[in-house]
CSV table of C-alpha atoms in Angstrom, one decimal:
chain,number,residue,atom,x,y,z
G,1,MET,CA,102.0,62.0,86.6
G,2,THR,CA,105.5,59.5,85.3
G,3,THR,CA,108.2,60.5,87.8
G,4,TYR,CA,111.9,59.7,88.2
G,5,ALA,CA,111.5,57.0,90.3
G,6,ASP,CA,109.0,55.0,87.6
G,7,GLN,CA,111.1,54.9,85.0
G,8,ASN,CA,114.4,52.9,85.8
G,9,ALA,CA,117.7,54.5,84.2
G,10,VAL,CA,118.5,53.3,80.5
G,11,GLY,CA,122.3,51.6,80.1
G,12,ALA,CA,125.1,53.3,78.6
G,13,ALA,CA,125.5,55.1,76.1
G,14,ASP,CA,128.0,56.8,73.4
G,15,ASP,CA,129.7,59.5,74.6
G,16,GLY,CA,128.1,63.2,75.2
G,17,TRP,CA,124.8,63.9,73.9
G,18,SER,CA,124.1,65.1,70.7
G,19,LEU,CA,121.2,67.9,70.1
G,20,VAL,CA,118.5,68.2,67.5
G,21,VAL,CA,117.5,72.2,66.9
G,22,PRO,CA,115.2,73.1,64.2
G,23,LEU,CA,114.7,76.6,63.0
G,24,LYS,CA,112.2,77.5,60.5
G,25,PRO,CA,113.3,79.0,57.4
G,26,LEU,CA,113.8,83.4,59.2
G,27,ALA,CA,111.3,84.9,56.6
G,28,ARG,CA,108.5,82.4,58.2
G,29,ALA,CA,109.8,82.4,62.1
G,30,LYS,CA,108.9,83.7,64.6
G,31,SER,CA,104.6,85.2,63.7
G,32,ARG,CA,103.8,85.8,66.8
G,33,LEU,CA,106.6,88.2,67.9
G,34,GLY,CA,106.0,90.9,65.2
G,35,PRO,CA,103.8,93.1,66.6
G,36,ALA,CA,106.3,93.4,68.9
G,37,VAL,CA,109.0,94.0,67.0
G,38,GLY,CA,108.6,94.9,63.7
G,39,GLY,CA,109.1,92.7,60.4
G,40,LEU,CA,112.2,93.3,59.3
G,41,LEU,CA,113.9,92.9,63.6
G,42,ARG,CA,112.0,89.5,63.0
G,43,GLY,CA,113.8,87.7,61.3
G,44,ARG,CA,117.2,89.0,62.2
G,45,LEU,CA,116.0,88.1,66.3
G,46,ALA,CA,115.1,84.7,65.1
G,47,LEU,CA,118.3,84.3,63.9
G,48,ALA,CA,120.2,85.7,67.5
G,49,PHE,CA,118.0,84.0,70.0
G,50,ALA,CA,118.8,80.6,67.1
G,51,GLU,CA,122.7,81.9,67.6
G,52,ASP,CA,123.0,81.8,71.3
G,53,THR,CA,120.6,78.8,71.7
G,54,VAL,CA,123.0,76.8,69.8
G,55,ALA,CA,126.8,79.0,71.4
G,56,ALA,CA,125.8,78.1,75.0
G,57,ALA,CA,124.7,74.3,74.0
G,58,LEU,CA,127.7,74.0,72.6
G,59,ALA,CA,129.2,75.2,75.3
G,60,SER,CA,127.4,73.0,78.0
G,61,PRO,CA,129.3,70.1,79.8
G,62,GLY,CA,128.5,67.1,78.2
G,63,VAL,CA,127.5,68.1,75.0
G,64,ARG,CA,129.1,66.7,72.2
G,65,ASP,CA,127.5,68.5,68.9
G,66,VAL,CA,124.4,70.4,67.9
G,67,ALA,CA,122.1,69.9,64.5
G,68,VAL,CA,120.6,72.4,63.2
G,69,ILE,CA,117.5,71.0,60.6
G,70,THR,CA,116.8,73.8,58.4
G,71,ASP,CA,117.1,75.1,54.9
G,72,ASP,CA,117.5,78.5,55.4
G,73,PRO,CA,121.0,79.1,53.6
G,74,ALA,CA,121.7,82.3,56.1
G,75,ALA,CA,120.9,81.3,58.8
G,76,GLY,CA,123.0,77.6,57.7
G,77,ALA,CA,126.1,79.7,56.9
G,78,ALA,CA,125.6,82.1,60.4
G,79,LEU,CA,125.1,78.3,63.2
G,80,SER,CA,127.9,76.4,60.7
G,81,ALA,CA,130.0,79.1,62.1
G,82,LEU,CA,129.3,78.8,65.3
G,83,GLY,CA,129.9,75.1,65.3
G,84,ALA,CA,126.9,73.4,64.0
G,85,ARG,CA,126.0,70.6,61.7
G,86,ILE,CA,123.0,71.6,59.8
G,87,VAL,CA,120.5,69.6,58.5
G,88,PRO,CA,118.6,69.7,55.7
G,89,ASP,CA,114.9,69.7,56.5
G,90,VAL,CA,114.5,66.8,54.1
G,91,PRO,CA,111.6,65.6,55.3
G,92,GLY,CA,109.5,69.5,54.7
G,93,ALA,CA,106.4,68.1,56.9
G,94,GLY,CA,106.7,70.5,59.5
G,95,LEU,CA,108.3,70.5,63.3
G,96,ASN,CA,108.2,67.3,64.4
G,97,ALA,CA,109.0,65.6,61.1
G,98,ALA,CA,112.1,67.7,61.1
G,99,LEU,CA,112.7,66.5,64.9
G,100,ALA,CA,112.7,63.3,64.0
G,101,HIS,CA,114.7,63.0,60.9
G,102,GLY,CA,117.7,64.3,63.0
G,103,ALA,CA,117.1,62.2,65.2
G,104,ARG,CA,117.9,59.5,62.8
G,105,VAL,CA,120.7,62.0,61.3
G,106,VAL,CA,122.6,62.1,63.8
G,107,ARG,CA,122.3,57.7,65.0
G,108,ALA,CA,123.0,57.1,61.0
G,109,ALA,CA,126.8,58.1,62.6
G,110,ARG,CA,126.2,57.0,66.4
G,111,PRO,CA,123.6,54.6,66.5
G,112,ALA,CA,123.8,54.8,70.9
G,113,ALA,CA,123.8,58.2,70.7
G,114,ARG,CA,122.0,60.8,73.5
G,115,VAL,CA,119.3,62.5,71.4
G,116,ALA,CA,117.3,66.1,73.1
G,117,ALA,CA,115.8,67.9,70.7
G,118,LEU,CA,115.9,72.1,71.8
G,119,ASN,CA,113.9,74.9,71.0
G,120,ALA,CA,116.4,77.2,68.5
G,121,ASP,CA,114.7,79.7,71.0
G,122,LEU,CA,116.6,79.8,74.4
G,123,PRO,CA,118.2,83.2,74.0
G,124,ALA,CA,118.5,83.5,77.7
G,125,LEU,CA,120.1,79.6,77.3
G,126,ARG,CA,123.1,79.0,79.8
G,127,PRO,CA,125.3,76.7,79.6
G,128,ALA,CA,125.1,75.0,83.2
G,129,GLU,CA,121.7,75.1,84.0
G,130,LEU,CA,121.3,72.9,81.1
G,131,ALA,CA,123.7,70.3,81.7
G,132,ARG,CA,122.0,70.2,85.4
G,133,VAL,CA,118.8,69.4,82.5
G,134,LEU,CA,120.9,66.7,80.5
G,135,ALA,CA,122.1,65.5,84.2
G,136,VAL,CA,119.3,63.9,85.3
G,137,ALA,CA,117.9,63.6,81.3
G,138,GLY,CA,119.8,60.4,81.6
G,139,GLN,CA,119.1,58.7,84.0
G,140,PHE,CA,116.0,57.8,81.5
G,141,GLY,CA,115.0,56.9,78.8
G,142,ARG,CA,112.7,59.5,77.2
G,143,ALA,CA,112.0,62.9,79.2
G,144,PHE,CA,111.2,66.4,79.2
G,145,LEU,CA,111.3,69.8,80.7
G,146,ALA,CA,108.2,71.6,79.8
G,147,ASP,CA,108.3,74.8,79.2
G,148,ALA,CA,108.0,78.9,81.3
G,149,ALA,CA,104.2,78.6,80.7
G,150,GLU,CA,104.2,74.7,81.5
G,151,ILE,CA,102.3,74.6,78.4
G,152,GLY,CA,104.9,73.6,75.6
G,153,THR,CA,107.9,72.0,76.1
G,154,THR,CA,111.1,73.7,75.4
G,155,PHE,CA,113.3,70.4,75.6
G,156,LEU,CA,113.3,66.2,75.1
G,157,SER,CA,115.7,63.9,75.6
G,158,ALA,CA,115.9,60.1,74.6
G,159,GLY,CA,118.2,57.6,75.6
G,160,PRO,CA,120.4,54.8,73.7
G,161,GLY,CA,118.4,52.6,71.2
G,162,VAL,CA,114.2,54.2,73.4
G,163,GLU,CA,113.1,56.4,70.0
G,164,LEU,CA,112.3,60.5,70.2
G,165,GLU,CA,109.0,60.5,68.8
G,166,PRO,CA,108.8,64.5,69.3
G,167,ALA,CA,104.9,66.0,70.1
G,168,PHE,CA,106.0,69.0,69.5
G,169,GLY,CA,103.6,72.3,69.5
G,170,GLY,CA,100.5,74.3,71.2
G,171,ALA,CA,100.4,72.2,74.6
G,172,SER,CA,103.0,69.6,74.0
G,173,ARG,CA,103.5,69.1,77.7
G,174,ARG,CA,99.9,67.0,78.1
G,175,ARG,CA,100.8,65.1,75.2
G,176,HIS,CA,104.7,64.3,76.3
G,177,LEU,CA,103.2,62.9,79.7
G,178,SER,CA,100.8,61.2,77.8
G,179,SER,CA,103.4,59.2,75.7
G,180,GLY,CA,105.2,57.7,78.4
G,181,ALA,CA,108.4,60.5,78.4
G,182,VAL,CA,108.7,61.4,82.2
G,183,GLU,CA,108.8,65.1,83.2
G,184,ILE,CA,112.3,66.4,84.1
G,185,ARG,CA,111.5,69.0,87.2
G,186,LEU,CA,114.0,71.6,87.9
G,187,ALA,CA,114.2,74.8,90.3
G,188,GLY,CA,116.9,76.9,88.3
G,189,VAL,CA,116.8,76.0,85.0
G,190,ASP,CA,114.8,79.0,84.3
G,191,SER,CA,117.1,79.6,81.1
G,192,VAL,CA,116.6,76.4,80.2
G,193,ARG,CA,112.8,76.8,79.9
G,194,ARG,CA,111.5,80.8,78.7
G,195,ASP,CA,111.5,80.4,74.8
G,196,VAL,CA,110.6,83.6,73.2
G,197,ASP,CA,107.2,83.8,71.3
G,198,THR,CA,105.3,86.6,72.1
G,199,GLY,CA,107.2,90.3,73.2
G,200,GLN,CA,105.9,89.0,76.7
G,201,ASP,CA,108.2,86.6,76.6
G,202,LEU,CA,111.1,88.7,75.1
G,203,ALA,CA,111.3,91.0,77.9
G,204,ALA,CA,111.1,88.0,80.6
G,205,ALA,CA,114.2,86.8,78.8
G,206,VAL,CA,115.2,90.1,78.5
G,207,VAL,CA,114.9,90.3,82.8
G,208,LEU,CA,116.7,86.5,83.0
G,209,GLY,CA,119.5,88.3,80.5
G,210,VAL,CA,119.8,87.4,77.4
G,211,GLY,CA,122.6,86.2,75.1
G,212,PRO,CA,125.3,88.7,73.5
G,213,ARG,CA,123.9,88.4,69.4
G,214,THR,CA,120.0,89.1,70.9
G,215,ALA,CA,121.1,91.0,73.4
G,216,ALA,CA,123.6,93.2,70.5
G,217,ARG,CA,120.2,93.3,67.6
G,218,TRP,CA,117.2,93.9,70.3
G,219,LEU,CA,118.7,95.8,73.3
G,220,PRO,CA,119.6,99.4,71.4
G,221,ALA,CA,115.9,98.4,69.5
G,222,ALA,CA,114.1,98.7,72.5
G,223,GLY,CA,115.8,102.1,73.7
């Protein structure tokens, strides 16, 4: 396994991190959550997750901006109102193509930007915990954080002059390790690792403490 000491710290970057957050059209988002919450609420929760994720990310020290890659007009309007930049999914070729496109868009304006991909389904995200992850990620060319199940990935970063090379989806932890990215191992950053795909995931996020938009949509329905 690659460790912190296996890579040299990267050089100086443009001020602040740019985060790239991908979001499917709401009608297709979070399909595995449907059995637990119902079809009507599923899309609303997907948007609430993204809103709480983006709001927490923008409040995190070190984050300069957030670019949301989406073609959903309702999601775009809601997330733009929070301060995110909305970038159309021009490739239209899936998650990793959208993330790579977002990184290119960010660096077209700021070539020396530190860029990180962040899942849109982190409704319990805490700004301070994300800041800790970013502080470690900034020491390396590429770094990632595994999800709570230690199978997937919720965060992938690339320093200045380094390609993001996203390989999200399924067993992405193994793929990111194989690609040479450093795995970030930190205690106390559960909110950055707790993505929500299923009803069980949502229950775990509620225990951590979800953001206000997710709480407003889910807690009354959950009783």
